[in-house]
């Protein structure tokens, strides 16, 4: 969602931000894992974005801009500070896929609830990058803008997040199967 | 079995490989059953995450709250535009009022000056420079003394009599002053070239302590002033208007 110079005069904050409301709330809830905290986070995000809208740069990505505000607001909150564990090997080589059981077999047994549980238990940095990529369908460039990290970091972190997700899902499913 | 392509499968599914690599990997996946199975599995995983990820929806109350907050900003912006518009209108009205006040002050000043000229002429020992009751004598006397000519009315069958005339000045502009007599009242008729700064036409009215009427005709500005009744002033004005119209 890029705002051109020509459109800026007509484009109000409301027109740009309200269509993203549901997605932002969903993302906030995934980050905070709590409805009330998610509402506070979204409200603060909108308040900050409203105040800073005049400084929003023309021609840049509004979605990445407002997601970045939300994420930074979360990271400086009490929950965010607690959840933001530094990731090791963030810039390193991407993990090898290794011999894995075909995902088709895993997913045949996977329940949506289990997937949600695994996602909720992921470290917040992995959870957010998976959400931005798979749920928000952001490009690597947009994710890099949102997270304020280089493209290389996006690729390696995404790869690690996926591997961690797959490993945990497998563990969870095998536990379910054994139970 | 994993191969050189396996590492790139996620990037491939995210559509982030270069066009060349995308095409090459397309070809490889068609030929490699392991990679094809891997692609299918990862694609399903992507979809599972996508579906599971769209989990939380905001409440209607909360949506309304945020909408109000955004709308308040819009209203504020709208209001600030309205305030700016009101302020602009106010300034324009104020400007017009100031211009009007200035114009009224100027008009009052001109009327006072005309009244002063009339009074000083009456108080003078020699109120007129050309003494004649004959308009055919008075009118030619002004030729070469003022930068315009004018017509004088025929006074036959009227109570008015012409006393004479003199050159006078208003705002450094030369003009003609004619003195008329009716019963025991003296009336001055001032004629000046029209200037935009001079006050506009005014109906018969009492300005200072005299009756005065002013109008523009044939690019000349006329002032008729005297202590005669308004009716007499009006009659003389009509006579001048007719005389000028006949030209």
Coordinates of C-alpha atoms in Angstrom, one line a residue:
Chain A
X1 CA 0.0 0.0 0.0
X2 CA 2.1 2.8 -1.3
X3 CA 0.8 6.4 -1.1
X4 CA 1.8 8.4 -4.1
X5 CA 2.3 12.2 -4.0
X6 CA -0.8 12.7 -6.1
X7 CA -3.0 10.7 -3.7
X8 CA -1.7 12.2 -0.5
X9 CA -4.0 15.1 -0.4
X10 CA -7.0 12.9 -0.8
X11 CA -5.8 10.0 1.3
X12 CA -6.7 10.5 4.9
X13 CA -5.2 8.5 7.8
X14 CA -8.6 6.9 8.3
X15 CA -8.7 5.7 4.7
X16 CA -5.3 4.1 4.9
X17 CA -5.4 2.7 8.5
X18 CA -8.9 1.4 9.0
X19 CA -8.7 -1.3 6.3
X20 CA -5.7 -2.7 8.2
X21 CA -7.5 -2.7 11.6
X22 CA -8.5 -6.4 11.7
X23 CA -5.1 -7.5 10.6
X24 CA -3.3 -5.3 13.0
X25 CA -5.5 -6.5 15.8
X26 CA -4.9 -10.1 14.9
X27 CA -1.1 -9.5 14.8
X28 CA -1.2 -7.7 18.1
X29 CA -3.2 -10.5 19.8
X30 CA -0.6 -13.0 18.5
X31 CA 2.2 -10.9 19.9
X32 CA 0.6 -10.2 23.3
X33 CA -1.4 -13.4 23.7
X34 CA -4.0 -11.4 25.5
X35 CA -7.2 -9.6 24.3
X36 CA -7.0 -6.7 26.6
X37 CA -3.2 -6.1 26.0
X38 CA -3.8 -6.5 22.2
X39 CA -6.5 -3.7 22.4
X40 CA -4.2 -1.4 24.3
X41 CA -1.4 -2.1 21.8
X42 CA -3.6 -1.4 18.8
X43 CA -5.0 1.7 20.4
X44 CA -1.6 3.0 21.2
X45 CA -0.4 2.2 17.7
X46 CA -3.3 4.1 16.1
X47 CA -2.7 7.0 18.5
X48 CA 1.0 7.1 17.7
X49 CA 0.4 6.7 13.9
X50 CA -2.2 9.6 14.0
X51 CA 0.3 11.8 15.8
X52 CA 3.1 10.9 13.4
X53 CA 1.0 10.8 10.2
X54 CA 2.3 14.2 9.0
X55 CA 5.8 12.8 9.1
X56 CA 4.8 9.7 7.1
X57 CA 7.0 9.8 4.0
X58 CA 5.3 9.9 0.6
X59 CA 5.8 7.0 -1.7
X60 CA 6.8 4.6 1.2
X61 CA 4.8 1.6 2.4
X62 CA 2.1 2.6 4.8
X63 CA 1.4 -1.0 5.9
X64 CA 5.0 -1.6 6.7
X65 CA 5.1 1.8 8.5
X66 CA 2.1 1.1 10.8
X67 CA 3.2 -2.5 11.5
X68 CA 6.6 -1.2 12.5
X69 CA 4.9 1.2 14.9
X70 CA 2.9 -1.6 16.4
X71 CA 5.9 -3.9 16.7
X72 CA 8.1 -1.2 18.3
X73 CA 5.3 -0.3 20.7
X74 CA 5.0 -4.0 21.6
X75 CA 8.7 -4.4 22.1
X76 CA 8.9 -1.5 24.5
X77 CA 5.9 -2.8 26.5
X78 CA 6.3 -4.9 29.6
X79 CA 5.1 -8.0 27.8
X80 CA 7.2 -7.3 24.8
X81 CA 10.4 -6.8 26.9
X82 CA 9.7 -10.1 28.6
X83 CA 9.0 -11.9 25.4
X84 CA 11.8 -10.5 23.3
X85 CA 14.5 -13.1 23.7
X86 CA 17.7 -12.4 21.6
X87 CA 17.9 -15.0 18.8
X88 CA 21.2 -16.8 18.3
X89 CA 22.6 -17.3 14.8
X90 CA 20.2 -14.8 13.4
X91 CA 22.6 -13.8 10.7
X92 CA 24.1 -17.3 10.2
X93 CA 23.5 -19.7 7.4
X94 CA 20.1 -21.1 7.0
X95 CA 19.5 -24.4 8.8
X96 CA 19.6 -27.5 6.7
X97 CA 16.2 -29.0 6.0
X98 CA 17.5 -32.4 6.9
X99 CA 15.7 -35.7 6.4
X100 CA 12.1 -35.0 7.4
X101 CA 8.9 -36.9 7.5
X102 CA 6.9 -35.5 4.5
X103 CA 4.8 -32.5 5.8
X104 CA 1.8 -34.0 4.1
X105 CA 1.7 -36.8 6.6
X106 CA 2.2 -34.4 9.5
X107 CA -0.6 -32.2 8.3
X108 CA -3.0 -34.9 7.7
X109 CA -2.9 -35.5 11.5
X110 CA -2.6 -31.9 12.5
X111 CA -5.5 -30.1 13.9
X112 CA -5.8 -26.3 13.5
X113 CA -5.7 -26.0 17.2
X114 CA -2.4 -27.7 17.4
X115 CA -0.9 -25.4 14.8
X116 CA -2.2 -22.5 16.8
X117 CA -0.7 -23.9 20.0
X118 CA 2.7 -24.3 18.3
X119 CA 2.6 -20.8 16.9
X120 CA 1.7 -19.4 20.3
X121 CA 4.6 -21.2 21.9
X122 CA 7.2 -20.0 19.3
X123 CA 9.6 -17.3 20.4
X124 CA 8.0 -13.9 19.6
X125 CA 10.6 -13.1 16.9
X126 CA 9.8 -16.3 15.0
X127 CA 6.1 -16.0 15.6
X128 CA 6.0 -12.4 14.2
X129 CA 8.0 -13.2 11.1
X130 CA 5.9 -16.2 10.3
X131 CA 2.7 -14.1 10.7
X132 CA 4.1 -11.3 8.5
X133 CA 5.1 -13.8 5.8
X134 CA 2.3 -16.3 5.8
X135 CA -0.7 -14.4 7.2
X136 CA 0.0 -10.9 6.1
X137 CA 1.7 -12.2 2.9
X138 CA 4.3 -9.5 3.1
X139 CA 7.3 -9.6 0.7
X140 CA 10.7 -10.0 2.2
X141 CA 11.3 -6.3 1.5
X142 CA 8.2 -5.3 3.4
X143 CA 9.2 -7.6 6.3
X144 CA 12.6 -6.1 6.3
X145 CA 11.0 -2.6 6.5
X146 CA 8.6 -3.6 9.2
X147 CA 11.2 -5.3 11.4
X148 CA 14.0 -2.8 10.5
X149 CA 16.4 -5.5 9.6
X150 CA 18.3 -6.4 6.4
X151 CA 16.9 -8.7 3.8
X152 CA 19.5 -11.4 4.7
X153 CA 18.3 -11.4 8.3
X154 CA 14.7 -11.8 7.1
X155 CA 15.6 -14.9 5.0
X156 CA 17.7 -16.5 7.7
X157 CA 15.2 -15.7 10.5
X158 CA 12.3 -17.0 8.5
X159 CA 14.1 -20.2 7.7
X160 CA 14.9 -20.8 11.4
X161 CA 11.3 -19.9 12.4
X162 CA 9.9 -22.4 9.9
X163 CA 12.3 -25.1 11.0
X164 CA 11.5 -24.5 14.7
X165 CA 7.8 -24.5 13.8
X166 CA 8.1 -27.8 11.9
X167 CA 10.1 -29.4 14.6
X168 CA 7.7 -28.4 17.4
X169 CA 4.7 -29.3 15.3
X170 CA 6.2 -32.7 14.7
X171 CA 6.9 -33.2 18.4
X172 CA 3.4 -32.1 19.3
X173 CA 1.8 -34.4 16.8
X174 CA 3.8 -37.3 17.9
X175 CA 2.8 -36.6 21.5
X176 CA -0.8 -36.4 20.4
X177 CA -0.4 -39.6 18.5
X178 CA 1.2 -41.4 21.4
X179 CA -1.4 -40.1 23.8
Chain B
X1 CA 16.6 -37.1 -0.3
X2 CA 17.6 -33.4 0.2
X3 CA 19.5 -31.9 -2.7
X4 CA 21.0 -28.5 -3.6
X5 CA 17.5 -27.2 -4.3
X6 CA 15.9 -28.2 -1.0
X7 CA 17.3 -25.1 0.8
X8 CA 15.6 -22.9 -1.6
X9 CA 12.1 -24.4 -1.5
X10 CA 10.7 -22.0 1.0
X11 CA 12.0 -19.0 -0.9
X12 CA 10.6 -20.5 -4.0
X13 CA 7.2 -20.9 -2.4
X14 CA 7.4 -17.3 -1.1
X15 CA 7.9 -16.2 -4.7
X16 CA 11.2 -14.5 -3.8
X17 CA 13.6 -16.2 -6.1
X18 CA 14.9 -14.5 -9.2
X19 CA 13.0 -15.3 -12.4
X20 CA 15.8 -17.5 -13.7
X21 CA 15.9 -19.5 -10.4
X22 CA 12.1 -19.8 -10.3
X23 CA 12.1 -21.3 -13.8
X24 CA 15.0 -23.7 -13.0
X25 CA 13.3 -24.8 -9.8
X26 CA 10.0 -25.3 -11.6
X27 CA 11.8 -27.7 -14.0
X28 CA 13.6 -29.5 -11.1
X29 CA 10.4 -30.0 -9.1
X30 CA 8.7 -31.7 -12.1
X31 CA 11.6 -34.1 -12.4
X32 CA 12.4 -34.7 -8.7
X33 CA 9.7 -36.6 -6.8
X34 CA 11.4 -35.9 -3.4
X35 CA 11.4 -32.2 -4.0
X36 CA 7.8 -32.3 -5.3
X37 CA 6.7 -34.0 -2.2
X38 CA 8.6 -31.5 -0.1
X39 CA 7.0 -28.6 -2.0
X40 CA 3.6 -30.0 -1.5
X41 CA 4.2 -30.5 2.2
X42 CA 5.6 -27.0 2.7
X43 CA 2.8 -25.5 0.7
X44 CA 0.2 -27.2 3.0
X45 CA 2.2 -26.0 6.0
X46 CA 2.1 -22.5 4.7
X47 CA -1.7 -22.7 4.2
X48 CA -2.1 -24.2 7.7
X49 CA -0.2 -21.4 9.3
X50 CA -2.2 -18.9 7.2
X51 CA -5.5 -20.3 8.3
X52 CA -4.5 -20.8 11.9
X53 CA -2.8 -17.4 12.0
X54 CA -6.1 -15.6 11.2
X55 CA -7.3 -16.4 14.6
X56 CA -8.2 -13.2 16.5
X57 CA -10.9 -10.7 15.6
X58 CA -11.5 -7.4 17.4
X59 CA -14.7 -6.8 19.2
X60 CA -17.3 -4.4 17.7
X61 CA -16.9 -2.1 20.7
X62 CA -13.1 -1.8 20.1
X63 CA -13.5 -1.3 16.4
X64 CA -16.0 1.6 17.2
X65 CA -13.5 3.1 19.6
X66 CA -10.7 3.2 17.1
X67 CA -13.0 4.4 14.4
X68 CA -14.1 7.3 16.6
X69 CA -10.5 8.1 17.4
X70 CA -9.5 8.2 13.7
X71 CA -12.7 10.2 12.8
X72 CA -12.0 12.7 15.6
X73 CA -8.7 13.5 13.9
X74 CA -10.5 13.9 10.6
X75 CA -13.1 16.2 12.3
X76 CA -10.3 18.1 14.0
X77 CA -8.6 18.6 10.6
X78 CA -12.0 19.4 9.1
X79 CA -12.7 21.8 12.0
X80 CA -9.3 23.4 11.6
X81 CA -10.1 24.1 7.9
X82 CA -13.5 25.5 9.0
X83 CA -11.7 27.7 11.6
X84 CA -9.3 28.9 8.9
X85 CA -12.2 29.6 6.5
X86 CA -14.1 31.5 9.3
X87 CA -10.9 33.4 10.1
X88 CA -10.4 34.3 6.4
X89 CA -14.1 35.5 6.1
X90 CA -13.7 37.5 9.3
X91 CA -10.5 39.1 7.9
X92 CA -12.2 39.9 4.6
X93 CA -15.2 41.4 6.5
X94 CA -12.9 43.3 8.7
X95 CA -11.0 44.6 5.7
X96 CA -14.2 45.6 4.0
X97 CA -15.4 47.4 7.2
X98 CA -12.1 49.2 7.5
X99 CA -12.3 50.3 3.9
X100 CA -15.8 51.4 4.4
X101 CA -14.9 53.3 7.6
X102 CA -12.0 54.9 5.7
X103 CA -14.3 55.8 2.8
X104 CA -17.0 57.2 5.2
X105 CA -14.3 59.3 7.0
X106 CA -13.1 60.6 3.6
X107 CA -16.6 61.4 2.5
X108 CA -17.3 63.2 5.7
X109 CA -14.0 65.1 5.3
X110 CA -15.0 66.1 1.7
X111 CA -18.5 67.3 2.8
X112 CA -16.9 69.3 5.6
X113 CA -14.5 70.9 3.1
X114 CA -17.4 71.7 0.7
X115 CA -19.3 73.3 3.6
X116 CA -16.1 75.3 4.6
X117 CA -15.7 76.5 1.1
X118 CA -19.4 77.6 1.0
X119 CA -19.2 79.3 4.4
X120 CA -15.9 81.1 3.7
X121 CA -17.3 82.3 0.3
X122 CA -20.4 83.8 2.0
X123 CA -18.2 85.4 4.7
X124 CA -15.8 86.9 2.2
X125 CA -16.0 90.6 1.2
X126 CA -15.8 89.6 -2.4
X127 CA -17.5 86.2 -2.6
X128 CA -17.4 86.0 -6.4
X129 CA -14.7 86.8 -9.0
X130 CA -17.2 87.2 -11.8
X131 CA -20.3 89.1 -10.8
X132 CA -23.1 88.6 -13.2
X133 CA -26.6 87.3 -13.3
X134 CA -26.1 86.3 -16.9
X135 CA -25.1 82.7 -17.4
X136 CA -23.7 83.6 -20.8
X137 CA -21.2 85.9 -19.1
X138 CA -20.3 83.6 -16.2
X139 CA -19.7 80.4 -18.1
X140 CA -17.2 81.9 -20.6
X141 CA -15.3 83.5 -17.7
X142 CA -14.2 80.1 -16.5
X143 CA -12.6 79.2 -19.9
X144 CA -8.9 78.8 -19.5
X145 CA -9.2 78.9 -15.7
X146 CA -10.4 75.3 -15.1
X147 CA -9.7 72.2 -17.1
X148 CA -13.3 71.5 -18.1
X149 CA -16.5 73.2 -19.2
X150 CA -20.0 72.9 -17.9
X151 CA -23.6 74.1 -18.6
X152 CA -25.6 76.5 -16.5
X153 CA -29.3 76.2 -16.3
X154 CA -31.8 78.7 -17.7
X155 CA -33.2 80.6 -14.7
X156 CA -36.2 82.2 -16.4
X157 CA -39.5 81.5 -14.6
X158 CA -37.7 80.3 -11.5
X159 CA -37.1 81.9 -8.1
X160 CA -33.3 81.4 -8.4
X161 CA -30.9 84.1 -9.4
X162 CA -27.3 83.8 -10.3
X163 CA -24.9 86.0 -8.3
X164 CA -21.6 85.1 -9.9
X165 CA -18.8 82.6 -9.8
X166 CA -15.3 81.9 -8.7
X167 CA -12.5 79.4 -9.1
X168 CA -12.1 77.1 -6.1
X169 CA -10.0 74.1 -5.1
X170 CA -10.9 70.7 -3.7
X171 CA -8.1 68.3 -2.9
X172 CA -5.7 70.4 -5.0
X173 CA -8.1 70.1 -8.0
X174 CA -9.5 73.4 -9.5
X175 CA -13.2 73.7 -10.0
X176 CA -16.0 76.1 -10.4
X177 CA -18.1 77.6 -7.6
X178 CA -21.4 79.3 -8.6
X179 CA -23.5 81.3 -6.1
X180 CA -27.2 81.3 -6.5
X181 CA -29.8 83.2 -4.5
X182 CA -33.3 82.2 -3.6
X183 CA -35.4 84.3 -1.3
X184 CA -32.9 85.1 1.5
X185 CA -30.8 82.0 1.1
X186 CA -27.6 81.6 -0.8
X187 CA -26.7 78.3 -2.4
X188 CA -23.3 77.2 -3.7
X189 CA -22.9 74.9 -6.7
X190 CA -19.5 73.3 -6.9
X191 CA -18.3 71.6 -10.1
X192 CA -15.1 69.5 -10.2
X193 CA -13.8 67.0 -12.6
X194 CA -14.8 63.5 -11.6
X195 CA -12.2 61.7 -9.4
X196 CA -12.6 58.2 -8.1
X197 CA -11.6 59.3 -4.7
X198 CA -14.6 61.7 -4.4
X199 CA -17.6 60.3 -2.5
X200 CA -20.4 58.6 -4.5
X201 CA -23.8 60.0 -5.3
X202 CA -25.8 60.9 -2.3
X203 CA -29.5 61.8 -2.1
X204 CA -30.6 65.1 -0.6
X205 CA -29.4 65.1 3.0
X206 CA -28.3 67.2 5.8
X207 CA -24.5 67.3 5.9
X208 CA -23.0 69.5 8.7
X209 CA -25.6 72.2 9.1
X210 CA -26.5 72.6 5.4
X211 CA -28.6 70.7 3.0
X212 CA -26.3 69.1 0.4
X213 CA -26.7 67.0 -2.6
X214 CA -24.0 65.5 -4.8
X215 CA -24.0 63.6 -8.1
X216 CA -21.9 62.8 -11.1
X217 CA -22.8 63.7 -14.6
X218 CA -20.8 63.9 -17.8
X219 CA -17.6 63.1 -15.9
X220 CA -18.2 66.1 -13.6
X221 CA -18.9 66.0 -9.9
X222 CA -21.5 68.4 -8.6
X223 CA -22.1 69.5 -5.0
X224 CA -25.1 71.7 -4.3
X225 CA -25.0 73.1 -0.7
X226 CA -26.9 75.8 1.1
X227 CA -29.1 76.7 4.0
X228 CA -32.2 76.8 1.8
X229 CA -34.9 74.3 2.3
X230 CA -34.3 70.8 0.9
X231 CA -37.0 71.4 -1.7
X232 CA -35.2 74.4 -3.1
X233 CA -31.9 72.6 -3.2
X234 CA -33.6 69.7 -5.0
X235 CA -35.1 72.1 -7.6
X236 CA -31.7 73.7 -8.4
X237 CA -30.2 70.2 -8.7
X238 CA -32.9 69.2 -11.2
X239 CA -32.2 72.3 -13.2
X240 CA -28.5 71.6 -13.4
X241 CA -29.1 68.0 -14.4
X242 CA -31.4 69.1 -17.2
X243 CA -29.0 71.7 -18.4
X244 CA -26.1 69.2 -18.5
X245 CA -28.3 66.6 -20.2
X246 CA -29.2 69.0 -23.0
X247 CA -25.6 69.3 -24.0

